[in-house]
Amino acid sequence: MPVPSAPSPSRRTFDSTHLERFAEGYDFPLDDFQRAGCEAVQSGQGVLVAAPTGAGKTIVGEFAAHLALHTGLKTFYTTPIKALSNQKYADLVERHGSDKVGLLTGDSSINGEAPIVVMTTEVLRNMLYAGSDTLSGLGFVVMDEVHYLADRFRGAVWEEVIIQLPQQVQVVSLSATVSNAEEFGEWLRTVRGDTEVIVEEHRPVPLWQHMMIGNRIVDLFAESGGEKRVNPEVRQRISALQQRDNPRGVRMDAGAPRGRRGRPGKGPSGPVRGGRPSRGPSRAEVIEALDKEGLLPAITFIFSRIGCDSAVSQLLAWGIRLIPPQEGERIRRMVEERIATLPEEDLAILGYYDFVEGLTRGFAAHHAGMLPTFRKIVEELFAAGRIQAVFATETLALGINMPARTVVLEKLVKFNGEAHAPVTPAEYTQLTGRAGRRGIDFEGHAVVLSGRDTDPESVAGLASTRTYPLNSSFVPTSNMAVNLVDRLGRGPARQTLESSFAQFQADRSVVGHARSIKKNQEGLEGYAEAMRCHLGDFEQYAALRRELSDVEKQLSRRTSAANTAAAAVSLSKLSVGDVVRVPLGRRESLALVLSMDAPRRGLAQPFVLTEDGRTKRLDESDVRGPVPTLGSLPVPKRFNHRDRRARSDLASTLRIKMRDARAGDVDAPDTEELRRLDGKVGELRERIRQHPCHDCPYREQHARWAERWWKLRRETDGLQKMVDGRTHSVARTFERVCDQLSELGFLSPDGQSVTSDGRTLQRIYAEKDLLVAECLRQDVWKGLDPASLAAAVSAIIHQSRSKDGPDPDPKMPNREVADAVERQNDVWEGLLELSKRHQLQPPGEPDASIVWSIHRWAAGQRLETVLRGSDLTAGDFVRRCKQLIDLLDQLADLEDYPSVAANAKRAVNLLLRGVVAADRLD
């Protein structure tokens, strides 16, 4: 259903001299698109500016800040992440002075009533729900990186803000280049009124595309007949390199030094881990080639934290130096001053010594696993041109002001949080957009390393594609629901959500489907005529054949499900020391049961060691049916599955002792349902044989037309279901959320008002908001001391980076924490079942693998002791502590739970020390 345009309040306009005075403050003339954006703001319109990275679209946002200072209004400048908020705050303070600019993030509150306030988007969303007095006099909201609303985890916040801001507030939306800017702008007009859409596709600094093949950097494109095509030299050099390639795959730099004294040093011939991407040039060779071609400074995107750190190690081992020694010493002194507040005993585990050594030579890593202080130092030095090479994960591409002359991509595949997937055109554009510094470089350069998984056509496709649409990720949450019901009432709240960008896009997509349905209906009539049979009702005969096919498929699925259920039962009956055989890729592997996990959803699951020394938790999806035991093998009492040597030794024993073991027979599943379906198959086959059309000489010809009819019928029904599903889809999800909240008691039984428990949920802004509120209501954390409270709550905010998921048997600091974690899991399981019943996305599972480390830190232990035996990096640990502190701060403000609130406040003080207190950027 199209959403009616928002009523436009009397439009506020400003004196045209504001723009001229603003432009005079810059030492360069404004580009046409910048001036057009500023003129739209000056005339009282909202504006969407979509432009390439580095084009200077933030000028339009800064003009809104200028207007706030000169008109008595306020400007809120919002960003997606705290680091970007801190950076923008520093920029605006430098321009306008600290008395005119404020900062509000989860960590900082500086001059919050200033005429210009920089904040994260979540802070503004929370203000709107709370009806904050700070909103008084608000004239402009700048939404930097507004394309972040496509983010599936946090994107909904942008839409919440845009929809709920008062109509008189002008919204200045700044976006990377997207192919559906007009669609997004049309939606902004429906909810915000008059909005100008300005799309700038021209890069102020031209970008040249290259591939690095061996040690040579070659242009990716060549012009032929006025058209850009893949340069023939690229393919020729790749072919020549493949012919010369060592057939055994031996590293050509096997003799490269591994010590820290440069090229004359000697060392073992083994590789530096992560040193050579996909058998191409080593990272040191890449940097040397860029330096030789005058293409530094450069950012190399590696998509791996280990890879980034390994790159620094390899450059140190090769003795690479990119800046003069005197500058290196100045950088060392600056870094020493910046980290003076960090405990000296923690520096080694923080990786400080390699970090500072790399900086003094002109290179560094940058990724989320680093300490925030270290990342900030890297950003400042690189932006100032004092270091020449940074090895980064893709997080650097988001907004942080670190332009380079060159961007290097090692691979075109990255982990997206669930699986390894190809880099999309939008991601490629975002990453390479860092290349080319306006006012410094005449041109920027993007270099993709040639490798086994990188062909020139794929690179050319990414570099040439201009289609990257902005798609909404908006989904109503529990916190959103109780806040909207409280502010607006359930009916008006539903109408408000109908105006979301998600519903706007869903409604537009329905138009094409409706046309397809009408066309399909005409096709169905023609197919029905073509399958007529002179012997009888062929439609009836075809329906019998179709029913037989469906029942046979159902029998197959039921048989598979019965096998899966039998597998789950057989796995739950295993004991420690049992040996089984399980599929492992294309082969089978012996597996030894190390422990049986606590029952989850009724059945225990075995944690096993495979014959190749890996550990994993087995469930029914890992096996093909009931699992017979091959025998048993004793598991050493003090066996530590995290010890690689211990795993290797036990796996060797497993292979030797159980190599020839054979499993006994296992009965195939046999249920009444399977027997019924088998009988139904026989009955249908007999009815088909008895049907008059079965003997028609043209039977199969008729059947082909019937098959086309059924196929088109299924397609048409699917389209109709899609139309029905997308119409009012956001509102229907909101209704299901409200029904669930009513059942739990957070809304009244009729769902029209918020209960006292709902008031608590209103104040919890967390990904697992409902789980937190339920744990509070069920007194899961009552009676826990501050350190134990911090430990238990950490399981709710933590998410392990391990591919195998949470540790199946996490270490617990005490019985109280273990009980609380177990009760948290029980609450989660209850919500899981409730979510399924209400057809809602289930909450994420708590992950207690960080509990032991958090309790140690809250108890005052050293960082090295805290991280011992953990998979966490220091940077990850600090970030988790800050996320935990944010949630504990929310718990500390809950008046209805005084004992939990008091202990949460004390827990924050226990956590906020050392490296955690030294830096509040993230």
PDB file of N, CA and C in Angstrom, residues 479-509:
ATOM      1  N   ASN A 479      12.072  -3.983  22.190  1.00  0.00           N
ATOM      2  CA  ASN A 479      12.254  -2.652  22.777  1.00  0.00           C
ATOM      3  C   ASN A 479      11.515  -1.600  21.959  1.00  0.00           C
ATOM      4  N   MET A 480      11.629  -1.696  20.633  1.00  0.00           N
ATOM      5  CA  MET A 480      10.936  -0.761  19.744  1.00  0.00           C
ATOM      6  C   MET A 480       9.426  -0.835  19.969  1.00  0.00           C
ATOM      7  N   ALA A 481       8.903  -2.047  20.093  1.00  0.00           N
ATOM      8  CA  ALA A 481       7.459  -2.239  20.232  1.00  0.00           C
ATOM      9  C   ALA A 481       6.924  -1.588  21.506  1.00  0.00           C
ATOM     10  N   VAL A 482       7.566  -1.850  22.659  1.00  0.00           N
ATOM     11  CA  VAL A 482       7.035  -1.278  23.907  1.00  0.00           C
ATOM     12  C   VAL A 482       7.167   0.237  23.915  1.00  0.00           C
ATOM     13  N   ASN A 483       8.236   0.773  23.317  1.00  0.00           N
ATOM     14  CA  ASN A 483       8.397   2.223  23.275  1.00  0.00           C
ATOM     15  C   ASN A 483       7.358   2.880  22.376  1.00  0.00           C
ATOM     16  N   LEU A 484       7.096   2.266  21.212  1.00  0.00           N
ATOM     17  CA  LEU A 484       6.107   2.840  20.302  1.00  0.00           C
ATOM     18  C   LEU A 484       4.695   2.737  20.873  1.00  0.00           C
ATOM     19  N   VAL A 485       4.372   1.588  21.472  1.00  0.00           N
ATOM     20  CA  VAL A 485       3.045   1.439  22.076  1.00  0.00           C
ATOM     21  C   VAL A 485       2.857   2.468  23.186  1.00  0.00           C
ATOM     22  N   ASP A 486       3.885   2.705  23.968  1.00  0.00           N
ATOM     23  CA  ASP A 486       3.799   3.662  25.074  1.00  0.00           C
ATOM     24  C   ASP A 486       3.641   5.090  24.563  1.00  0.00           C
ATOM     25  N   ARG A 487       4.382   5.436  23.501  1.00  0.00           N
ATOM     26  CA  ARG A 487       4.355   6.807  22.988  1.00  0.00           C
ATOM     27  C   ARG A 487       3.120   7.096  22.151  1.00  0.00           C
ATOM     28  N   LEU A 488       2.707   6.101  21.336  1.00  0.00           N
ATOM     29  CA  LEU A 488       1.681   6.372  20.334  1.00  0.00           C
ATOM     30  C   LEU A 488       0.395   5.576  20.512  1.00  0.00           C
ATOM     31  N   GLY A 489       0.474   4.429  21.187  1.00  0.00           N
ATOM     32  CA  GLY A 489      -0.634   3.484  21.190  1.00  0.00           C
ATOM     33  C   GLY A 489      -0.403   2.448  20.102  1.00  0.00           C
ATOM     34  N   ARG A 490      -1.017   1.266  20.257  1.00  0.00           N
ATOM     35  CA  ARG A 490      -0.705   0.163  19.342  1.00  0.00           C
ATOM     36  C   ARG A 490      -1.136   0.453  17.902  1.00  0.00           C
ATOM     37  N   GLY A 491      -2.325   0.995  17.717  1.00  0.00           N
ATOM     38  CA  GLY A 491      -2.809   1.272  16.363  1.00  0.00           C
ATOM     39  C   GLY A 491      -1.953   2.295  15.637  1.00  0.00           C
ATOM     40  N   PRO A 492      -1.747   3.486  16.237  1.00  0.00           N
ATOM     41  CA  PRO A 492      -0.889   4.485  15.585  1.00  0.00           C
ATOM     42  C   PRO A 492       0.557   3.982  15.395  1.00  0.00           C
ATOM     43  N   ALA A 493       1.047   3.164  16.333  1.00  0.00           N
ATOM     44  CA  ALA A 493       2.402   2.615  16.182  1.00  0.00           C
ATOM     45  C   ALA A 493       2.490   1.740  14.937  1.00  0.00           C
ATOM     46  N   ARG A 494       1.442   0.943  14.728  1.00  0.00           N
ATOM     47  CA  ARG A 494       1.404   0.097  13.526  1.00  0.00           C
ATOM     48  C   ARG A 494       1.433   0.963  12.272  1.00  0.00           C
ATOM     49  N   GLN A 495       0.654   2.042  12.268  1.00  0.00           N
ATOM     50  CA  GLN A 495       0.630   2.937  11.109  1.00  0.00           C
ATOM     51  C   GLN A 495       1.997   3.597  10.891  1.00  0.00           C
ATOM     52  N   THR A 496       2.674   3.936  11.981  1.00  0.00           N
ATOM     53  CA  THR A 496       4.002   4.541  11.872  1.00  0.00           C
ATOM     54  C   THR A 496       4.974   3.583  11.183  1.00  0.00           C
ATOM     55  N   LEU A 497       4.940   2.320  11.578  1.00  0.00           N
ATOM     56  CA  LEU A 497       5.851   1.340  10.989  1.00  0.00           C
ATOM     57  C   LEU A 497       5.502   1.039   9.533  1.00  0.00           C
ATOM     58  N   GLU A 498       4.252   1.271   9.149  1.00  0.00           N
ATOM     59  CA  GLU A 498       3.862   1.112   7.747  1.00  0.00           C
ATOM     60  C   GLU A 498       4.625   2.092   6.855  1.00  0.00           C
ATOM     61  N   SER A 499       5.129   3.181   7.459  1.00  0.00           N
ATOM     62  CA  SER A 499       5.849   4.180   6.675  1.00  0.00           C
ATOM     63  C   SER A 499       7.348   3.911   6.621  1.00  0.00           C
ATOM     64  N   SER A 500       7.796   2.746   7.076  1.00  0.00           N
ATOM     65  CA  SER A 500       9.227   2.406   7.031  1.00  0.00           C
ATOM     66  C   SER A 500       9.686   2.204   5.592  1.00  0.00           C
ATOM     67  N   PHE A 501      10.975   2.362   5.364  1.00  0.00           N
ATOM     68  CA  PHE A 501      11.556   2.122   4.040  1.00  0.00           C
ATOM     69  C   PHE A 501      11.389   0.662   3.644  1.00  0.00           C
ATOM     70  N   ALA A 502      11.430  -0.232   4.639  1.00  0.00           N
ATOM     71  CA  ALA A 502      11.245  -1.660   4.357  1.00  0.00           C
ATOM     72  C   ALA A 502       9.875  -1.895   3.721  1.00  0.00           C
ATOM     73  N   GLN A 503       8.811  -1.304   4.295  1.00  0.00           N
ATOM     74  CA  GLN A 503       7.477  -1.496   3.738  1.00  0.00           C
ATOM     75  C   GLN A 503       7.336  -0.779   2.403  1.00  0.00           C
ATOM     76  N   PHE A 504       7.972   0.376   2.289  1.00  0.00           N
ATOM     77  CA  PHE A 504       7.946   1.131   1.031  1.00  0.00           C
ATOM     78  C   PHE A 504       8.513   0.278  -0.107  1.00  0.00           C
ATOM     79  N   GLN A 505       9.676  -0.369   0.142  1.00  0.00           N
ATOM     80  CA  GLN A 505      10.277  -1.218  -0.887  1.00  0.00           C
ATOM     81  C   GLN A 505       9.417  -2.452  -1.157  1.00  0.00           C
ATOM     82  N   ALA A 506       8.845  -3.036  -0.100  1.00  0.00           N
ATOM     83  CA  ALA A 506       8.003  -4.225  -0.275  1.00  0.00           C
ATOM     84  C   ALA A 506       6.774  -3.898  -1.127  1.00  0.00           C
ATOM     85  N   ASP A 507       6.157  -2.757  -0.875  1.00  0.00           N
ATOM     86  CA  ASP A 507       4.968  -2.372  -1.634  1.00  0.00           C
ATOM     87  C   ASP A 507       5.296  -2.136  -3.106  1.00  0.00           C
ATOM     88  N   ARG A 508       6.455  -1.528  -3.367  1.00  0.00           N
ATOM     89  CA  ARG A 508       6.826  -1.260  -4.765  1.00  0.00           C
ATOM     90  C   ARG A 508       7.110  -2.560  -5.511  1.00  0.00           C
ATOM     91  N   SER A 509       7.668  -3.549  -4.808  1.00  0.00           N
ATOM     92  CA  SER A 509       7.987  -4.806  -5.473  1.00  0.00           C
ATOM     93  C   SER A 509       6.733  -5.592  -5.838  1.00  0.00           C
TER      94      SER A 509
END
